[in-house]
């Protein structure tokens, strides 16, 4: 255990004999002593290093004990340094005056060393108590301001969520309205137009669904309430299902989806619902952020227990490749581009991979693009 820091006691007394005697005595008690022959010099020492206690003479030329007390009281950081006043005067009025002006104790000269020791001790205890009180107050103030910041963050988040759910909702409504209008006019809707409208509705509802589920699951995982349903199975069928489901959306984004997985059964352990949502988030991201990409590969490499989602878009700058997994972080928004999404998708993916005993990282694809590599657990817990 680290030893307690040495107490630092400042003696301010214009009488050299008294001063030296007090310094010697304070040091014989194991404390660190410093001496000043005048009030002003004493205050300079205080400004350099606040003492744990001050032994202060009352009658001094230029700046007397009263003036030192006033100067200490006027400063928020020094107001609480315990001052023991030492004086040749022992009348009640002087005692009352110095205590009223901020001294914690008063000792008429000559004094017994044992009494000085007891008084110093009491002063330190009082100072420790005061310091603890102030530290508690500071903690309390910090908790309060953290709480205010969290509240403000939550308000901003609610704002973003309401705004972001509004976009796909508007797409759904617009397409549904058009279908309804067509039906009301009695004219048959051409099947390719019908398919297109329905595809837009499906993709907008998928993105709303992902957003809502990610938020709910993040809250569950953060409070340790999400128990993954782990099973050993081959993930290849899931990759094919996702590829077919997302093909229309990929087509809208000008991208082809490929599945690259070996034949045969190569089981690994995962929660099928969670992994499906992780992959859906990564695929939806590629359609949103891999501008100019025309290819999305879902790859399974059983030897490394790795699943990869790779696009040939612009890729993710190395400097933010870890930060994108933080909640609410958006690389695009950080670079000043307009915001799409709320930055929860990848935070969800990382948490979900971790509850399944796996991991996720972003890599640079060759020759260009992003690759999200998921490593899965070999066994169920
Ligand atoms: P959101 O939920 O807002 O889409 P995410 O957490 O899913 O946010 O993604 C965080 C950031 O990572 C995005 O703002 C985007 O800049 C970047 N990103 C994610 N996937 C890709 C990708 N395939 N290509 C380029 N950037 C990407």
mmCIF file of C-alpha atoms and ligand atoms in Angstrom:
data_model
loop_
_atom_site.group_PDB
_atom_site.id
_atom_site.type_symbol
_atom_site.label_atom_id
_atom_site.label_comp_id
_atom_site.label_asym_id
_atom_site.label_seq_id
_atom_site.Cartn_x
_atom_site.Cartn_y
_atom_site.Cartn_z
ATOM 1 C CA UNK A 1 0.000 0.000 0.000
ATOM 2 C CA UNK A 2 1.330 3.497 -0.805
ATOM 3 C CA UNK A 3 2.188 5.484 2.324
ATOM 4 C CA UNK A 4 0.113 8.603 3.072
ATOM 5 C CA UNK A 5 1.661 11.803 1.716
ATOM 6 C CA UNK A 6 3.565 13.887 4.272
ATOM 7 C CA UNK A 7 1.549 16.726 5.780
ATOM 8 C CA UNK A 8 2.828 20.131 4.860
ATOM 9 C CA UNK A 9 2.699 22.819 7.572
ATOM 10 C CA UNK A 10 3.492 26.471 6.925
ATOM 11 C CA UNK A 11 4.685 28.683 9.770
ATOM 12 C CA UNK A 12 4.277 32.446 9.336
ATOM 13 C CA UNK A 13 5.945 34.347 12.153
ATOM 14 C CA UNK A 14 8.175 37.439 12.137
ATOM 15 C CA UNK A 15 10.068 36.274 15.222
ATOM 16 C CA UNK A 16 13.014 34.183 14.049
ATOM 17 C CA UNK A 17 13.334 32.274 17.302
ATOM 18 C CA UNK A 18 9.663 31.269 17.384
ATOM 19 C CA UNK A 19 9.748 30.400 13.718
ATOM 20 C CA UNK A 20 12.747 28.072 13.965
ATOM 21 C CA UNK A 21 11.378 26.421 17.074
ATOM 22 C CA UNK A 22 8.013 25.769 15.410
ATOM 23 C CA UNK A 23 9.628 24.407 12.236
ATOM 24 C CA UNK A 24 11.816 22.075 14.326
ATOM 25 C CA UNK A 25 8.848 20.920 16.330
ATOM 26 C CA UNK A 26 6.638 20.332 13.276
ATOM 27 C CA UNK A 27 9.425 18.353 11.625
ATOM 28 C CA UNK A 28 10.007 16.315 14.787
ATOM 29 C CA UNK A 29 6.363 15.215 14.473
ATOM 30 C CA UNK A 30 7.149 13.838 10.995
ATOM 31 C CA UNK A 31 5.552 16.687 9.018
ATOM 32 C CA UNK A 32 7.147 18.803 6.355
ATOM 33 C CA UNK A 33 7.684 22.383 7.535
ATOM 34 C CA UNK A 34 8.201 25.665 5.691
ATOM 35 C CA UNK A 35 8.691 29.077 7.236
ATOM 36 C CA UNK A 36 7.896 32.655 6.213
ATOM 37 C CA UNK A 37 8.968 35.767 8.121
ATOM 38 C CA UNK A 38 6.143 37.953 6.745
ATOM 39 C CA UNK A 39 2.520 37.643 5.743
ATOM 40 C CA UNK A 40 3.243 38.428 2.080
ATOM 41 C CA UNK A 41 6.017 35.850 1.847
ATOM 42 C CA UNK A 42 3.691 33.307 3.493
ATOM 43 C CA UNK A 43 0.992 33.965 0.882
ATOM 44 C CA UNK A 44 3.536 33.421 -1.882
ATOM 45 C CA UNK A 45 4.324 29.974 -0.468
ATOM 46 C CA UNK A 46 0.569 29.210 -0.254
ATOM 47 C CA UNK A 47 0.198 30.181 -3.920
ATOM 48 C CA UNK A 48 2.961 27.759 -4.902
ATOM 49 C CA UNK A 49 1.753 24.854 -2.788
ATOM 50 C CA UNK A 50 -1.319 24.870 -0.569
ATOM 51 C CA UNK A 51 -0.338 23.687 2.935
ATOM 52 C CA UNK A 52 -2.342 21.218 5.021
ATOM 53 C CA UNK A 53 -2.252 23.659 7.952
ATOM 54 C CA UNK A 54 -0.856 27.112 8.760
ATOM 55 C CA UNK A 55 0.518 28.238 12.110
ATOM 56 C CA UNK A 56 0.043 31.991 11.943
ATOM 57 C CA UNK A 57 1.392 34.761 14.144
ATOM 58 C CA UNK A 58 -1.037 37.602 14.762
ATOM 59 C CA UNK A 59 1.196 40.630 15.287
ATOM 60 C CA UNK A 60 3.466 41.155 12.302
ATOM 61 C CA UNK A 61 4.508 44.307 10.485
ATOM 62 C CA UNK A 62 3.045 45.241 7.044
ATOM 63 C CA UNK A 63 0.696 42.251 6.555
ATOM 64 C CA UNK A 64 -0.440 41.003 9.942
ATOM 65 C CA UNK A 65 -2.273 37.790 10.871
ATOM 66 C CA UNK A 66 -5.705 39.362 10.239
ATOM 67 C CA UNK A 67 -4.679 40.411 6.724
ATOM 68 C CA UNK A 68 -3.377 36.888 5.992
ATOM 69 C CA UNK A 69 -6.684 35.411 7.209
ATOM 70 C CA UNK A 70 -8.604 37.831 4.961
ATOM 71 C CA UNK A 71 -6.446 36.957 1.952
ATOM 72 C CA UNK A 72 -7.002 33.217 2.549
ATOM 73 C CA UNK A 73 -10.755 33.661 2.991
ATOM 74 C CA UNK A 74 -10.961 35.624 -0.255
ATOM 75 C CA UNK A 75 -9.676 32.654 -2.277
ATOM 76 C CA UNK A 76 -11.971 29.686 -2.964
ATOM 77 C CA UNK A 77 -9.150 27.109 -2.957
ATOM 78 C CA UNK A 78 -7.435 28.470 0.199
ATOM 79 C CA UNK A 79 -10.515 29.235 2.288
ATOM 80 C CA UNK A 80 -10.492 25.727 3.702
ATOM 81 C CA UNK A 81 -6.841 25.524 4.798
ATOM 82 C CA UNK A 82 -6.961 25.228 8.598
ATOM 83 C CA UNK A 83 -5.197 28.140 10.308
ATOM 84 C CA UNK A 84 -4.087 27.897 13.931
ATOM 85 C CA UNK A 85 -3.464 31.420 15.220
ATOM 86 C CA UNK A 86 -0.590 31.892 17.634
ATOM 87 C CA UNK A 87 -0.424 35.086 19.651
ATOM 88 C CA UNK A 88 0.926 36.632 22.838
ATOM 89 C CA UNK A 89 -2.537 38.123 23.432
ATOM 90 C CA UNK A 90 -4.928 35.930 25.309
ATOM 91 C CA UNK A 91 -7.955 38.202 25.734
ATOM 92 C CA UNK A 92 -11.379 36.905 24.767
ATOM 93 C CA UNK A 93 -11.980 39.670 22.215
ATOM 94 C CA UNK A 94 -8.861 38.818 20.167
ATOM 95 C CA UNK A 95 -9.716 35.121 20.254
ATOM 96 C CA UNK A 96 -13.276 35.788 19.096
ATOM 97 C CA UNK A 97 -12.025 38.112 16.343
ATOM 98 C CA UNK A 98 -9.555 35.664 14.797
ATOM 99 C CA UNK A 99 -12.046 32.803 14.902
ATOM 100 C CA UNK A 100 -14.664 35.032 13.280
ATOM 101 C CA UNK A 101 -12.228 35.855 10.490
ATOM 102 C CA UNK A 102 -11.610 32.252 9.575
ATOM 103 C CA UNK A 103 -8.996 30.728 11.929
ATOM 104 C CA UNK A 104 -9.960 27.257 13.199
ATOM 105 C CA UNK A 105 -8.042 27.475 16.441
ATOM 106 C CA UNK A 106 -6.226 29.886 18.707
ATOM 107 C CA UNK A 107 -3.203 29.249 20.928
ATOM 108 C CA UNK A 108 -1.838 31.880 23.292
ATOM 109 C CA UNK A 109 1.963 31.920 23.728
ATOM 110 C CA UNK A 110 3.751 30.287 25.387
ATOM 111 C CA UNK A 111 2.151 26.966 24.440
ATOM 112 C CA UNK A 112 2.893 23.386 25.343
ATOM 113 C CA UNK A 113 4.173 21.243 22.429
ATOM 114 C CA UNK A 114 1.682 18.499 23.290
ATOM 115 C CA UNK A 115 -1.186 20.978 22.877
ATOM 116 C CA UNK A 116 0.180 22.155 19.514
ATOM 117 C CA UNK A 117 0.383 18.513 18.418
ATOM 118 C CA UNK A 118 -3.242 17.870 19.375
ATOM 119 C CA UNK A 119 -4.403 21.053 17.652
ATOM 120 C CA UNK A 120 -2.520 20.228 14.446
ATOM 121 C CA UNK A 121 -4.019 16.762 14.499
ATOM 122 C CA UNK A 122 -7.526 18.124 14.882
ATOM 123 C CA UNK A 123 -6.864 20.555 12.017
ATOM 124 C CA UNK A 124 -5.761 17.778 9.688
ATOM 125 C CA UNK A 125 -8.840 15.735 10.513
ATOM 126 C CA UNK A 126 -11.040 18.710 9.809
ATOM 127 C CA UNK A 127 -9.249 19.342 6.514
ATOM 128 C CA UNK A 128 -9.551 15.689 5.443
ATOM 129 C CA UNK A 129 -13.247 15.769 6.179
ATOM 130 C CA UNK A 130 -13.602 18.976 4.224
ATOM 131 C CA UNK A 131 -11.592 17.564 1.286
ATOM 132 C CA UNK A 132 -13.760 14.443 1.217
ATOM 133 C CA UNK A 133 -16.877 16.581 1.278
ATOM 134 C CA UNK A 134 -15.591 18.635 -1.627
ATOM 135 C CA UNK A 135 -14.635 15.512 -3.598
ATOM 136 C CA UNK A 136 -18.127 14.112 -3.015
ATOM 137 C CA UNK A 137 -19.661 17.364 -4.161
ATOM 138 C CA UNK A 138 -17.511 17.325 -7.275
ATOM 139 C CA UNK A 139 -18.592 13.710 -8.019
ATOM 140 C CA UNK A 140 -22.193 14.690 -7.497
ATOM 141 C CA UNK A 141 -21.858 17.643 -9.831
ATOM 142 C CA UNK A 142 -20.186 15.397 -12.426
ATOM 143 C CA UNK A 143 -22.931 12.751 -12.188
ATOM 144 C CA UNK A 144 -25.487 15.488 -12.608
ATOM 145 C CA UNK A 145 -23.824 16.923 -15.679
ATOM 146 C CA UNK A 146 -23.323 13.386 -17.133
ATOM 147 C CA UNK A 147 -27.009 12.760 -16.595
ATOM 148 C CA UNK A 148 -27.880 16.016 -18.356
ATOM 149 C CA UNK A 149 -25.591 15.058 -21.254
ATOM 150 C CA UNK A 150 -27.145 11.556 -21.446
ATOM 151 C CA UNK A 151 -30.609 13.113 -21.473
ATOM 152 C CA UNK A 152 -29.618 15.498 -24.231
ATOM 153 C CA UNK A 153 -28.083 12.559 -26.164
ATOM 154 C CA UNK A 154 -31.286 10.576 -25.767
ATOM 155 C CA UNK A 155 -33.364 13.484 -27.000
ATOM 156 C CA UNK A 156 -31.111 13.834 -30.033
ATOM 157 C CA UNK A 157 -31.358 10.075 -30.650
ATOM 158 C CA UNK A 158 -35.162 10.089 -30.415
ATOM 159 C CA UNK A 159 -35.121 12.922 -32.895
ATOM 160 C CA UNK A 160 -32.904 10.981 -35.308
ATOM 161 C CA UNK A 161 -34.924 7.784 -34.969
ATOM 162 C CA UNK A 162 -38.203 9.552 -35.644
ATOM 163 C CA UNK A 163 -36.614 11.272 -38.616
ATOM 164 C CA UNK A 164 -34.975 8.124 -40.013
ATOM 165 C CA UNK A 165 -38.020 5.919 -39.623
ATOM 166 C CA UNK A 166 -39.895 8.644 -41.483
ATOM 167 C CA UNK A 167 -37.939 8.071 -44.728
ATOM 168 C CA UNK A 168 -38.787 4.410 -45.393
ATOM 169 C CA UNK A 169 -42.286 5.020 -44.065
ATOM 170 C CA UNK A 170 -42.770 7.745 -46.692
ATOM 171 C CA UNK A 171 -41.591 5.316 -49.409
ATOM 172 C CA UNK A 172 -44.062 2.670 -48.222
ATOM 173 C CA UNK A 173 -46.901 5.154 -48.086
ATOM 174 C CA UNK A 174 -46.159 6.648 -51.487
ATOM 175 C CA UNK A 175 -46.032 3.257 -53.214
ATOM 176 C CA UNK A 176 -49.124 1.985 -51.407
ATOM 177 C CA UNK A 177 -50.995 5.196 -52.360
ATOM 178 C CA UNK A 178 -50.044 4.725 -56.018
ATOM 179 C CA UNK A 179 -51.261 1.140 -56.013
ATOM 180 C CA UNK A 180 -54.489 2.235 -54.357
ATOM 181 C CA UNK A 181 -55.014 5.049 -56.877
ATOM 182 C CA UNK A 182 -54.431 2.651 -59.759
ATOM 183 C CA UNK A 183 -56.951 0.215 -58.295
ATOM 184 C CA UNK A 184 -59.522 3.011 -57.731
ATOM 185 C CA UNK A 185 -59.302 4.056 -61.372
ATOM 186 C CA UNK A 186 -60.254 0.555 -62.345
ATOM 187 C CA UNK A 187 -57.431 0.144 -64.829
ATOM 188 C CA UNK A 188 -55.292 -2.986 -64.343
ATOM 189 C CA UNK A 189 -51.801 -2.268 -63.048
ATOM 190 C CA UNK A 190 -49.098 -3.702 -65.334
ATOM 191 C CA UNK A 191 -47.393 -6.590 -63.604
ATOM 192 C CA UNK A 192 -43.865 -5.141 -63.903
ATOM 193 C CA UNK A 193 -45.025 -1.869 -62.276
ATOM 194 C CA UNK A 194 -46.801 -3.840 -59.562
ATOM 195 C CA UNK A 195 -43.662 -5.860 -58.892
ATOM 196 C CA UNK A 196 -41.578 -2.685 -58.731
ATOM 197 C CA UNK A 197 -43.908 -0.942 -56.252
ATOM 198 C CA UNK A 198 -44.111 -4.034 -54.056
ATOM 199 C CA UNK A 199 -40.301 -4.401 -54.142
ATOM 200 C CA UNK A 200 -39.942 -0.791 -52.934
ATOM 201 C CA UNK A 201 -42.419 -1.415 -50.138
ATOM 202 C CA UNK A 202 -40.603 -4.617 -49.148
ATOM 203 C CA UNK A 203 -37.186 -2.986 -49.110
ATOM 204 C CA UNK A 204 -38.375 0.055 -47.131
ATOM 205 C CA UNK A 205 -40.069 -2.161 -44.563
ATOM 206 C CA UNK A 206 -36.911 -4.313 -44.299
ATOM 207 C CA UNK A 207 -34.840 -1.257 -43.507
ATOM 208 C CA UNK A 208 -37.371 -0.080 -40.870
ATOM 209 C CA UNK A 209 -37.433 -3.563 -39.430
ATOM 210 C CA UNK A 210 -33.629 -3.706 -39.197
ATOM 211 C CA UNK A 211 -33.445 -0.322 -37.503
ATOM 212 C CA UNK A 212 -36.091 -1.133 -34.917
ATOM 213 C CA UNK A 213 -34.758 -4.597 -34.138
ATOM 214 C CA UNK A 214 -31.167 -3.380 -33.872
ATOM 215 C CA UNK A 215 -32.197 -0.744 -31.354
ATOM 216 C CA UNK A 216 -34.223 -3.189 -29.280
ATOM 217 C CA UNK A 217 -31.478 -5.831 -29.355
ATOM 218 C CA UNK A 218 -28.711 -3.383 -28.457
ATOM 219 C CA UNK A 219 -30.708 -2.416 -25.367
ATOM 220 C CA UNK A 220 -31.199 -6.117 -24.512
ATOM 221 C CA UNK A 221 -27.536 -7.012 -25.059
ATOM 222 C CA UNK A 222 -26.343 -4.035 -23.027
ATOM 223 C CA UNK A 223 -28.415 -5.182 -20.063
ATOM 224 C CA UNK A 224 -27.284 -8.815 -20.560
ATOM 225 C CA UNK A 225 -30.811 -9.993 -21.337
ATOM 226 C CA UNK A 226 -30.181 -11.490 -24.767
ATOM 227 C CA UNK A 227 -29.465 -15.215 -24.630
ATOM 228 C CA UNK A 228 -28.330 -16.474 -28.051
ATOM 229 C CA UNK A 229 -29.861 -19.741 -29.273
ATOM 230 C CA UNK A 230 -26.619 -21.377 -30.385
ATOM 231 C CA UNK A 231 -26.668 -24.357 -32.728
ATOM 232 C CA UNK A 232 -24.004 -26.064 -34.803
ATOM 233 C CA UNK A 233 -24.973 -25.806 -38.455
ATOM 234 C CA UNK A 234 -23.665 -24.971 -41.923
ATOM 235 C CA UNK A 235 -24.248 -21.264 -42.702
ATOM 236 C CA UNK A 236 -24.248 -21.735 -46.513
ATOM 237 C CA UNK A 237 -28.080 -22.128 -46.873
ATOM 238 C CA UNK A 238 -28.504 -18.866 -44.946
ATOM 239 C CA UNK A 239 -26.152 -17.085 -47.367
ATOM 240 C CA UNK A 240 -28.241 -18.308 -50.338
ATOM 241 C CA UNK A 241 -31.515 -17.261 -48.680
ATOM 242 C CA UNK A 242 -30.157 -13.765 -47.998
ATOM 243 C CA UNK A 243 -28.779 -13.469 -51.523
ATOM 244 C CA UNK A 244 -32.193 -14.210 -53.064
ATOM 245 C CA UNK A 245 -34.023 -11.957 -50.645
ATOM 246 C CA UNK A 246 -31.752 -8.978 -51.362
ATOM 247 C CA UNK A 247 -31.398 -9.449 -55.134
ATOM 248 C CA UNK A 248 -34.142 -6.923 -56.052
ATOM 249 C CA UNK A 249 -32.658 -4.250 -53.736
ATOM 250 C CA UNK A 250 -29.165 -5.018 -55.023
ATOM 251 C CA UNK A 251 -30.470 -4.598 -58.574
ATOM 252 C CA UNK A 252 -31.824 -1.136 -57.666
ATOM 253 C CA UNK A 253 -28.355 -0.258 -56.370
ATOM 254 C CA UNK A 254 -26.753 -1.624 -59.574
ATOM 255 C CA UNK A 255 -25.099 -4.548 -57.763
ATOM 256 C CA UNK A 256 -24.856 -8.303 -58.326
ATOM 257 C CA UNK A 257 -24.811 -10.659 -55.352
ATOM 258 C CA UNK A 258 -22.566 -13.737 -55.438
ATOM 259 C CA UNK A 259 -22.333 -16.566 -52.933
ATOM 260 C CA UNK A 260 -18.914 -18.184 -52.627
ATOM 261 C CA UNK A 261 -19.127 -21.222 -50.332
ATOM 262 C CA UNK A 262 -17.784 -24.787 -50.555
ATOM 263 C CA UNK A 263 -19.924 -27.877 -51.178
ATOM 264 C CA UNK A 264 -20.685 -30.239 -48.316
ATOM 265 C CA UNK A 265 -21.546 -29.775 -44.664
ATOM 266 C CA UNK A 266 -19.182 -27.556 -42.641
ATOM 267 C CA UNK A 267 -20.915 -26.729 -39.378
ATOM 268 C CA UNK A 268 -20.037 -23.883 -37.026
ATOM 269 C CA UNK A 269 -21.912 -22.559 -33.981
ATOM 270 C CA UNK A 270 -24.263 -19.589 -34.267
ATOM 271 C CA UNK A 271 -27.721 -18.259 -33.503
ATOM 272 C CA UNK A 272 -29.399 -18.358 -36.927
ATOM 273 C CA UNK A 273 -31.721 -15.385 -36.271
ATOM 274 C CA UNK A 274 -28.913 -13.175 -34.942
ATOM 275 C CA UNK A 275 -26.453 -14.091 -37.705
ATOM 276 C CA UNK A 276 -29.109 -13.466 -40.336
ATOM 277 C CA UNK A 277 -29.652 -9.960 -38.968
ATOM 278 C CA UNK A 278 -25.916 -9.260 -38.777
ATOM 279 C CA UNK A 279 -25.524 -10.259 -42.427
ATOM 280 C CA UNK A 280 -28.664 -8.333 -43.456
ATOM 281 C CA UNK A 281 -27.231 -5.200 -41.798
ATOM 282 C CA UNK A 282 -23.902 -5.627 -43.605
ATOM 283 C CA UNK A 283 -25.625 -6.178 -46.946
ATOM 284 C CA UNK A 284 -27.948 -3.192 -46.469
ATOM 285 C CA UNK A 285 -24.845 -1.102 -45.638
ATOM 286 C CA UNK A 286 -23.156 -2.137 -48.869
ATOM 287 C CA UNK A 287 -26.209 -0.949 -50.837
ATOM 288 C CA UNK A 288 -26.234 2.324 -48.890
ATOM 289 C CA UNK A 289 -22.547 3.162 -48.653
ATOM 290 C CA UNK A 290 -20.549 1.252 -51.303
ATOM 291 C CA UNK A 291 -21.154 3.921 -53.922
ATOM 292 C CA UNK A 292 -20.176 2.847 -57.411
ATOM 293 C CA UNK A 293 -19.824 -0.828 -56.429
ATOM 294 C CA UNK A 294 -21.305 -3.447 -58.752
ATOM 295 C CA UNK A 295 -20.499 -6.580 -56.761
ATOM 296 C CA UNK A 296 -21.325 -7.979 -53.351
ATOM 297 C CA UNK A 297 -19.865 -11.328 -52.313
ATOM 298 C CA UNK A 298 -21.087 -13.483 -49.431
ATOM 299 C CA UNK A 299 -18.214 -15.841 -48.728
ATOM 300 C CA UNK A 300 -17.881 -18.755 -46.293
ATOM 301 C CA UNK A 301 -14.405 -20.082 -45.435
ATOM 302 C CA UNK A 302 -14.983 -23.024 -43.093
ATOM 303 C CA UNK A 303 -11.294 -23.628 -42.346
ATOM 304 C CA UNK A 304 -11.081 -20.235 -40.622
ATOM 305 C CA UNK A 305 -14.732 -20.297 -39.466
ATOM 306 C CA UNK A 306 -15.050 -17.049 -41.381
ATOM 307 C CA UNK A 307 -17.942 -15.436 -43.208
ATOM 308 C CA UNK A 308 -17.151 -12.407 -45.317
ATOM 309 C CA UNK A 309 -19.355 -9.706 -46.799
ATOM 310 C CA UNK A 310 -17.310 -7.961 -49.446
ATOM 311 C CA UNK A 311 -18.089 -5.134 -51.848
ATOM 312 C CA UNK A 312 -15.972 -3.358 -54.456
ATOM 313 C CA UNK A 313 -17.021 0.157 -53.391
ATOM 314 C CA UNK A 314 -14.778 2.939 -52.105
ATOM 315 C CA UNK A 315 -13.847 1.057 -48.923
ATOM 316 C CA UNK A 316 -13.510 2.481 -45.415
ATOM 317 C CA UNK A 317 -10.509 4.647 -44.483
ATOM 318 C CA UNK A 318 -8.196 2.804 -42.102
ATOM 319 C CA UNK A 319 -8.417 5.581 -39.520
ATOM 320 C CA UNK A 320 -12.130 4.893 -38.898
ATOM 321 C CA UNK A 321 -12.228 1.128 -39.512
ATOM 322 C CA UNK A 322 -12.634 0.475 -35.773
ATOM 323 C CA UNK A 323 -14.665 3.571 -34.948
ATOM 324 C CA UNK A 324 -17.501 2.592 -37.296
ATOM 325 C CA UNK A 325 -18.423 -0.111 -34.755
ATOM 326 C CA UNK A 326 -19.091 2.507 -32.084
ATOM 327 C CA UNK A 327 -22.681 3.400 -31.403
ATOM 328 C CA UNK A 328 -23.871 6.425 -33.407
ATOM 329 C CA UNK A 329 -20.604 6.690 -35.342
ATOM 330 C CA UNK A 330 -20.988 7.358 -39.034
ATOM 331 C CA UNK A 331 -17.915 7.687 -41.192
ATOM 332 C CA UNK A 332 -19.815 9.514 -43.924
ATOM 333 C CA UNK A 333 -21.427 12.027 -41.598
ATOM 334 C CA UNK A 334 -18.003 12.553 -39.978
ATOM 335 C CA UNK A 335 -16.634 13.622 -43.346
ATOM 336 C CA UNK A 336 -19.433 16.177 -43.725
ATOM 337 C CA UNK A 337 -21.660 14.186 -46.105
ATOM 338 C CA UNK A 338 -25.404 14.053 -45.398
ATOM 339 C CA UNK A 339 -26.439 11.499 -42.829
ATOM 340 C CA UNK A 340 -28.120 8.197 -43.865
ATOM 341 C CA UNK A 341 -29.014 5.904 -40.960
ATOM 342 C CA UNK A 342 -28.179 6.482 -37.325
ATOM 343 C CA UNK A 343 -24.918 4.610 -36.882
ATOM 344 C CA UNK A 344 -26.384 1.710 -34.917
ATOM 345 C CA UNK A 345 -26.107 -1.056 -37.520
ATOM 346 C CA UNK A 346 -22.468 -1.984 -36.992
ATOM 347 C CA UNK A 347 -22.675 -1.484 -33.220
ATOM 348 C CA UNK A 348 -25.438 -4.067 -33.275
ATOM 349 C CA UNK A 349 -23.350 -6.399 -35.492
ATOM 350 C CA UNK A 350 -20.373 -6.290 -33.113
ATOM 351 C CA UNK A 351 -22.466 -6.882 -29.999
ATOM 352 C CA UNK A 352 -24.363 -9.717 -31.678
ATOM 353 C CA UNK A 353 -21.118 -11.399 -32.827
ATOM 354 C CA UNK A 354 -19.691 -11.089 -29.314
ATOM 355 C CA UNK A 355 -22.738 -12.644 -27.605
ATOM 356 C CA UNK A 356 -22.323 -15.548 -30.028
ATOM 357 C CA UNK A 357 -18.693 -15.927 -28.934
ATOM 358 C CA UNK A 358 -17.392 -14.620 -32.277
ATOM 359 C CA UNK A 359 -16.006 -11.357 -33.618
ATOM 360 C CA UNK A 360 -16.262 -8.921 -36.500
ATOM 361 C CA UNK A 361 -13.780 -6.609 -38.164
ATOM 362 C CA UNK A 362 -13.614 -4.379 -41.199
ATOM 363 C CA UNK A 363 -10.837 -4.907 -43.720
ATOM 364 C CA UNK A 364 -9.641 -3.474 -46.985
ATOM 365 C CA UNK A 365 -10.768 -5.620 -49.926
ATOM 366 C CA UNK A 366 -8.433 -6.138 -52.893
ATOM 367 C CA UNK A 367 -8.041 -4.241 -55.180
ATOM 368 C CA UNK A 368 -10.632 -1.966 -53.576
ATOM 369 C CA UNK A 369 -13.740 -2.084 -51.394
ATOM 370 C CA UNK A 370 -14.791 -3.072 -47.887
ATOM 371 C CA UNK A 371 -14.723 -6.530 -46.427
ATOM 372 C CA UNK A 372 -16.509 -7.305 -43.182
ATOM 373 C CA UNK A 373 -15.041 -10.494 -41.743
ATOM 374 C CA UNK A 374 -17.026 -12.447 -39.157
ATOM 375 C CA UNK A 375 -15.314 -15.161 -37.165
ATOM 376 C CA UNK A 376 -17.650 -17.708 -35.645
ATOM 377 C CA UNK A 377 -17.280 -19.949 -32.658
ATOM 378 C CA UNK A 378 -16.499 -23.637 -33.270
ATOM 379 C CA UNK A 379 -18.614 -24.914 -30.425
ATOM 380 C CA UNK A 380 -21.842 -24.030 -28.652
ATOM 381 C CA UNK A 381 -21.302 -22.919 -25.028
HETATM 382 P P1 LIG B 1 -26.008 3.115 -39.957
HETATM 383 O O1 LIG B 1 -26.842 2.302 -38.998
HETATM 384 O O2 LIG B 1 -26.181 4.603 -39.787
HETATM 385 O O3 LIG B 1 -26.050 2.675 -41.383
HETATM 386 P P2 LIG B 1 -23.579 1.665 -39.384
HETATM 387 O O4 LIG B 1 -23.141 1.488 -37.974
HETATM 388 O O5 LIG B 1 -24.242 0.495 -40.035
HETATM 389 O O6 LIG B 1 -24.494 2.945 -39.472
HETATM 390 O O7 LIG B 1 -22.319 2.087 -40.269
HETATM 391 C C1 LIG B 1 -21.428 3.060 -39.791
HETATM 392 C C2 LIG B 1 -20.664 3.730 -40.917
HETATM 393 O O8 LIG B 1 -19.817 2.793 -41.561
HETATM 394 C C3 LIG B 1 -21.537 4.277 -42.034
HETATM 395 O O9 LIG B 1 -21.913 5.612 -41.712
HETATM 396 C C4 LIG B 1 -20.637 4.213 -43.246
HETATM 397 O O10 LIG B 1 -19.920 5.424 -43.377
HETATM 398 C C5 LIG B 1 -19.634 3.116 -42.942
HETATM 399 N N1 LIG B 1 -19.882 1.885 -43.753
HETATM 400 C C6 LIG B 1 -20.544 0.777 -43.353
HETATM 401 N N2 LIG B 1 -20.535 -0.166 -44.313
HETATM 402 C C7 LIG B 1 -19.847 0.358 -45.351
HETATM 403 C C8 LIG B 1 -19.481 -0.139 -46.673
HETATM 404 N N3 LIG B 1 -19.855 -1.353 -47.100
HETATM 405 N N4 LIG B 1 -18.748 0.705 -47.449
HETATM 406 C C9 LIG B 1 -18.371 1.919 -47.044
HETATM 407 N N5 LIG B 1 -18.695 2.441 -45.817
HETATM 408 C C10 LIG B 1 -19.423 1.669 -44.992
#
